[in-house]
Amino acid sequence: MSATHSTTCVIHPSATLGADALLGEGCVIGPHARIGTGCRIGHHVVIHADTVVGDHVRIDDHASLGKLPMRAANSATTKEQELPPLTIGATSIVGTGVVLYRGATIGEKVLMADLCTIRENVTIGHGTIVGRGVTVENLCSIGRYCKLESECYITAYSTLEDRVFVAPGVVTSNDNFVGRTAERFKHFKGVTIRRGGRVGAGSVLLPGVTVGEDALVAAGSVVTQDVPARTIVMGSPARPLREVPVEQLLENQGWVDA
Amino acid sequence: MSATHSTTCVIHPSATLGADALLGEGCVIGPHARIGTGCRIGHHVVIHADTVVGDHVRIDDHASLGKLPMRAANSATTKEQELPPLTIGATSIVGTGVVLYRGATIGEKVLMADLCTIRENVTIGHGTIVGRGVTVENLCSIGRYCKLESECYITAYSTLEDRVFVAPGVVTSNDNFVGRTAERFKHFKGVTIRRGGRVGAGSVLLPGVTVGEDALVAAGSVVTQDVPARTIVMGSPARPLREVPVEQLLENQGWVDA
Amino acid sequence: MSATHSTTCVIHPSATLGADALLGEGCVIGPHARIGTGCRIGHHVVIHADTVVGDHVRIDDHASLGKLPMRAANSATTKEQELPPLTIGATSIVGTGVVLYRGATIGEKVLMADLCTIRENVTIGHGTIVGRGVTVENLCSIGRYCKLESECYITAYSTLEDRVFVAPGVVTSNDNFVGRTAERFKHFKGVTIRRGGRVGAGSVLLPGVTVGEDALVAAGSVVTQDVPARTIVMGSPARPLREVPVEQLLENQGWVDA
């Protein structure tokens, strides 16, 4: 069956819609965009030029996909550039009001909850959850099967490996010079969270810190130094408390990638 | 007078619009939705199937009401289910870009400010304010005359009784196992805030804590244990400081429910 | 060249569009709105009555401009009032899903990133960046060349002078009585950040505090008292640590206003 859409949609003639795709009212599909088979697209969704949406993706109302970066005259990190199209893997879900930039690469089975933003030059791995209202700034690499819970903030130049868990309201930062000195442009450094690292609710991670493999930052901590692997840290500034309990280690969860 | 809307709206023939209802441009009203008398609805508002909007409700631009939950393959708490329609009580106000899920029950005179999200299986009591950008996750009960200030985050499985005050940027959490062990599914536990309990700006509440009746958590605290009634706690971890001043107790405000 | 727009737009006959302005699909332009020369406006943008948009402004999808305040029966700070139109200076940028209220005055070259909200009775100075998801509540004055980074929260009645830097996730507050006593209405007091003051990631500022000129609040602090000029404070509660390094002082940046 061919795709179905109302006369209220504006679809560029060079765009392609997969079989059985279903569009809501008032959608706008730009030049050369490609929508996969069986997609379910809500109302007033905007899909900009060249975006590639995989098969069986759900996109909810008022999402805007493939947006071009904005540049402020005085922004420290965003330069003009050629960006590849936004791509979204099969069976991913895009929530209401989500904003995805051109130059992001989203894997399969990724959940992007309502009102999250994913910037340019970001990759998101297979099966990851990007929670409600989350920001992933530009130049980040997010692994497979991560959970970035509601309202956490991932600063530019960060790396999160597979199976990382970031709790609600976590804030990360990347500028130790807090907006001063020309030196700082050489030293912008996001955070690194190694495989299976976990960060508790409302914690703050300072620029450049690394949370080690399978380590755990307790809720409400302020992390000013690297966190050793398999260690729980707590407090402000966060200090080592004890080892992560064996039954909580990643290797003992019996999880299989799928 | 009958309802007024432009030809840019798409209204399902089974939907009903109350007398004097006024719709903006590009609204989409789904099957069996019922819009009350005298409602004022902005532009590009989407109201999904079966939603019931009471009389004299204001709904601002780009709001999306009655949304079906998204399910991630690896979400811990959202199961497939039959949900009753979203209902919104009379004279409530729904801000710009607000997202309300099917299965939420909103009382009368509730203010839902811009860009807030209220999930499925949530009740919000009469006269409560849900601030800008606030998230109320699924399976929460929020009482009457509460104030959930801007950008606070209410985790799933939480109970807030009447007259609760949650300041801006408060973060709550519900998983003491931080995403690990099968055990955790039995132990998810949101927060409980008893009648008149207050939580100061930027505080973090750990899973399962109870803030007692008329208690006060000072701004910037990390609450790891239950807070006794009428007690001020402060710090990280929060410890009792003194009694709440008598003139601040709920019983001395002269407030009448109305 | 005259302005270009599709038949899917609804433009009030009393609105004026500048030469070379380009509108996306489904835009709604209200009575007496004035759009400057060379503006680039996305899809489904709503511009309410009387709004004045300067020349060469970029406005992205789903933004809503010139919104009238909502009033809750029990809101403490919003009274009915006559508001002047929203005005936006030339070459400013308005991100996706942004909400700007009637009664805000935005300077030139201001960047308002995705999903930020600026309330009524607010002024924003030339060249300031308002980050993604930021809230500027009503009755605030924000200076020139400030950076309000992603997800920070500026409470009502606050004053930020020129060149202020507020890092991601900072929370400010204005009610020392936390919603109790009739006395509080006389004492609402936002925060004041003097010229060049900087506040680190995830910090909390209590009601009425002043951050002195060129002072620095370290990340994750809870500021309960005024911060002296050119001083670094840290911790919860924040205490003076040392002087701001000379090379980080505003006077040593060689910045020229432009």
mmCIF file of N, CA, C and O in Angstrom, chain A residues 127-168:
data_model
loop_
_atom_site.group_PDB
_atom_site.id
_atom_site.type_symbol
_atom_site.label_atom_id
_atom_site.label_comp_id
_atom_site.label_asym_id
_atom_site.label_seq_id
_atom_site.Cartn_x
_atom_site.Cartn_y
_atom_site.Cartn_z
ATOM 1 N N GLY A 127 19.481 1.361 20.537
ATOM 2 C CA GLY A 127 18.766 1.010 21.755
ATOM 3 C C GLY A 127 18.876 1.991 22.902
ATOM 4 O O GLY A 127 18.422 1.706 24.018
ATOM 5 N N THR A 128 19.442 3.148 22.662
ATOM 6 C CA THR A 128 19.578 4.144 23.732
ATOM 7 C C THR A 128 18.276 4.912 23.951
ATOM 8 O O THR A 128 17.505 5.114 23.014
ATOM 9 N N ILE A 129 18.045 5.304 25.212
ATOM 10 C CA ILE A 129 16.898 6.148 25.557
ATOM 11 C C ILE A 129 17.394 7.565 25.854
ATOM 12 O O ILE A 129 18.249 7.742 26.723
ATOM 13 N N VAL A 130 16.858 8.537 25.136
ATOM 14 C CA VAL A 130 17.141 9.951 25.410
ATOM 15 C C VAL A 130 15.866 10.518 26.028
ATOM 16 O O VAL A 130 14.840 10.625 25.375
ATOM 17 N N GLY A 131 15.932 10.856 27.306
ATOM 18 C CA GLY A 131 14.726 11.170 28.059
ATOM 19 C C GLY A 131 14.104 12.507 27.718
ATOM 20 O O GLY A 131 14.645 13.319 26.949
ATOM 21 N N ARG A 132 12.989 12.746 28.342
ATOM 22 C CA ARG A 132 12.177 13.962 28.154
ATOM 23 C C ARG A 132 12.992 15.224 28.479
ATOM 24 O O ARG A 132 13.597 15.326 29.550
ATOM 25 N N GLY A 133 13.063 16.115 27.542
ATOM 26 C CA GLY A 133 13.707 17.400 27.798
ATOM 27 C C GLY A 133 15.224 17.363 27.817
ATOM 28 O O GLY A 133 15.867 18.370 28.094
ATOM 29 N N VAL A 134 15.817 16.220 27.519
ATOM 30 C CA VAL A 134 17.279 16.090 27.533
ATOM 31 C C VAL A 134 17.895 16.915 26.401
ATOM 32 O O VAL A 134 17.333 17.021 25.316
ATOM 33 N N THR A 135 19.054 17.505 26.669
ATOM 34 C CA THR A 135 19.858 18.159 25.632
ATOM 35 C C THR A 135 21.134 17.367 25.416
ATOM 36 O O THR A 135 21.880 17.136 26.372
ATOM 37 N N VAL A 136 21.410 16.971 24.189
ATOM 38 C CA VAL A 136 22.738 16.467 23.827
ATOM 39 C C VAL A 136 23.351 17.514 22.910
ATOM 40 O O VAL A 136 22.898 17.704 21.776
ATOM 41 N N GLU A 137 24.350 18.224 23.419
ATOM 42 C CA GLU A 137 24.963 19.304 22.643
ATOM 43 C C GLU A 137 25.822 18.735 21.508
ATOM 44 O O GLU A 137 26.006 17.524 21.382
ATOM 45 N N ASN A 138 26.368 19.612 20.706
ATOM 46 C CA ASN A 138 27.119 19.201 19.525
ATOM 47 C C ASN A 138 28.412 18.464 19.884
ATOM 48 O O ASN A 138 28.925 18.585 20.980
ATOM 49 N N LEU A 139 28.881 17.649 18.954
ATOM 50 C CA LEU A 139 30.170 16.978 19.083
ATOM 51 C C LEU A 139 30.218 15.971 20.228
ATOM 52 O O LEU A 139 31.248 15.800 20.887
ATOM 53 N N CYS A 140 29.098 15.280 20.454
ATOM 54 C CA CYS A 140 29.058 14.214 21.464
ATOM 55 C C CYS A 140 28.916 12.851 20.804
ATOM 56 O O CYS A 140 28.298 12.708 19.758
ATOM 57 N N SER A 141 29.480 11.846 21.482
ATOM 58 C CA SER A 141 29.303 10.466 21.065
ATOM 59 C C SER A 141 28.629 9.703 22.199
ATOM 60 O O SER A 141 29.180 9.628 23.302
ATOM 61 N N ILE A 142 27.436 9.183 21.925
ATOM 62 C CA ILE A 142 26.659 8.446 22.937
ATOM 63 C C ILE A 142 26.561 6.997 22.477
ATOM 64 O O ILE A 142 26.180 6.733 21.332
ATOM 65 N N GLY A 143 26.886 6.053 23.373
ATOM 66 C CA GLY A 143 26.959 4.648 23.006
ATOM 67 C C GLY A 143 25.618 3.945 22.870
ATOM 68 O O GLY A 143 24.566 4.580 22.773
ATOM 69 N N ARG A 144 25.688 2.610 22.892
ATOM 70 C CA ARG A 144 24.513 1.756 22.750
ATOM 71 C C ARG A 144 23.898 1.486 24.122
ATOM 72 O O ARG A 144 24.585 1.385 25.124
ATOM 73 N N TYR A 145 22.587 1.351 24.125
ATOM 74 C CA TYR A 145 21.861 0.974 25.350
ATOM 75 C C TYR A 145 22.129 1.902 26.532
ATOM 76 O O TYR A 145 22.162 1.465 27.673
ATOM 77 N N CYS A 146 22.354 3.148 26.256
ATOM 78 C CA CYS A 146 22.451 4.120 27.349
ATOM 79 C C CYS A 146 21.055 4.564 27.771
ATOM 80 O O CYS A 146 20.091 4.461 27.010
ATOM 81 N N LYS A 147 20.960 5.059 28.994
ATOM 82 C CA LYS A 147 19.744 5.744 29.427
ATOM 83 C C LYS A 147 20.109 7.142 29.914
ATOM 84 O O LYS A 147 20.778 7.289 30.943
ATOM 85 N N LEU A 148 19.678 8.134 29.148
ATOM 86 C CA LEU A 148 19.859 9.526 29.564
ATOM 87 C C LEU A 148 18.494 9.968 30.062
ATOM 88 O O LEU A 148 17.585 10.237 29.285
ATOM 89 N N GLU A 149 18.331 10.013 31.371
ATOM 90 C CA GLU A 149 17.000 10.218 31.921
ATOM 91 C C GLU A 149 16.560 11.684 31.809
ATOM 92 O O GLU A 149 17.364 12.571 31.509
ATOM 93 N N SER A 150 15.301 11.894 32.105
ATOM 94 C CA SER A 150 14.650 13.192 31.872
ATOM 95 C C SER A 150 15.485 14.365 32.367
ATOM 96 O O SER A 150 15.994 14.366 33.480
ATOM 97 N N GLU A 151 15.584 15.384 31.536
ATOM 98 C CA GLU A 151 16.116 16.677 31.938
ATOM 99 C C GLU A 151 17.602 16.659 32.255
ATOM 100 O O GLU A 151 18.111 17.598 32.861
ATOM 101 N N CYS A 152 18.331 15.605 31.887
ATOM 102 C CA CYS A 152 19.780 15.697 32.060
ATOM 103 C C CYS A 152 20.380 16.492 30.908
ATOM 104 O O CYS A 152 19.772 16.648 29.847
ATOM 105 N N TYR A 153 21.572 17.014 31.139
ATOM 106 C CA TYR A 153 22.204 17.915 30.185
ATOM 107 C C TYR A 153 23.596 17.410 29.838
ATOM 108 O O TYR A 153 24.477 17.347 30.701
ATOM 109 N N ILE A 154 23.816 17.074 28.571
ATOM 110 C CA ILE A 154 25.103 16.545 28.117
ATOM 111 C C ILE A 154 25.813 17.633 27.317
ATOM 112 O O ILE A 154 25.393 17.995 26.214
ATOM 113 N N THR A 155 26.905 18.129 27.884
ATOM 114 C CA THR A 155 27.621 19.259 27.290
ATOM 115 C C THR A 155 28.393 18.842 26.032
ATOM 116 O O THR A 155 28.670 17.655 25.819
ATOM 117 N N ALA A 156 28.757 19.819 25.223
ATOM 118 C CA ALA A 156 29.500 19.563 23.995
ATOM 119 C C ALA A 156 30.840 18.878 24.280
ATOM 120 O O ALA A 156 31.418 19.048 25.343
ATOM 121 N N TYR A 157 31.318 18.084 23.329
ATOM 122 C CA TYR A 157 32.606 17.371 23.417
ATOM 123 C C TYR A 157 32.588 16.252 24.468
ATOM 124 O O TYR A 157 33.635 15.963 25.061
ATOM 125 N N SER A 158 31.440 15.649 24.723
ATOM 126 C CA SER A 158 31.383 14.551 25.694
ATOM 127 C C SER A 158 31.330 13.194 25.005
ATOM 128 O O SER A 158 30.843 13.077 23.880
ATOM 129 N N THR A 159 31.840 12.175 25.720
ATOM 130 C CA THR A 159 31.776 10.799 25.234
ATOM 131 C C THR A 159 31.130 9.926 26.296
ATOM 132 O O THR A 159 31.619 9.870 27.434
ATOM 133 N N LEU A 160 30.047 9.261 25.949
ATOM 134 C CA LEU A 160 29.423 8.289 26.836
ATOM 135 C C LEU A 160 29.493 6.948 26.132
ATOM 136 O O LEU A 160 28.972 6.793 25.025
ATOM 137 N N GLU A 161 30.144 5.995 26.760
ATOM 138 C CA GLU A 161 30.258 4.667 26.144
ATOM 139 C C GLU A 161 28.955 3.869 26.330
ATOM 140 O O GLU A 161 27.958 4.411 26.789
ATOM 141 N N ASP A 162 28.988 2.582 25.989
ATOM 142 C CA ASP A 162 27.762 1.773 26.044
ATOM 143 C C ASP A 162 27.249 1.597 27.477
ATOM 144 O O ASP A 162 28.020 1.569 28.434
ATOM 145 N N ARG A 163 25.925 1.432 27.574
ATOM 146 C CA ARG A 163 25.284 1.070 28.845
ATOM 147 C C ARG A 163 25.515 2.093 29.958
ATOM 148 O O ARG A 163 25.490 1.750 31.140
ATOM 149 N N VAL A 164 25.726 3.333 29.569
ATOM 150 C CA VAL A 164 25.844 4.401 30.568
ATOM 151 C C VAL A 164 24.450 4.816 31.039
ATOM 152 O O VAL A 164 23.497 4.844 30.264
ATOM 153 N N PHE A 165 24.351 5.138 32.314
ATOM 154 C CA PHE A 165 23.084 5.583 32.901
ATOM 155 C C PHE A 165 23.282 6.969 33.513
ATOM 156 O O PHE A 165 24.104 7.142 34.412
ATOM 157 N N VAL A 166 22.527 7.951 33.024
ATOM 158 C CA VAL A 166 22.584 9.306 33.577
ATOM 159 C C VAL A 166 21.190 9.630 34.121
ATOM 160 O O VAL A 166 20.209 9.637 33.383
ATOM 161 N N ALA A 167 21.114 9.863 35.430
ATOM 162 C CA ALA A 167 19.821 10.051 36.098
ATOM 163 C C ALA A 167 19.235 11.439 35.806
ATOM 164 O O ALA A 167 19.897 12.309 35.239
ATOM 165 N N PRO A 168 17.980 11.657 36.208
ATOM 166 C CA PRO A 168 17.325 12.941 35.937
ATOM 167 C C PRO A 168 18.080 14.129 36.518
ATOM 168 O O PRO A 168 18.627 14.072 37.620
#
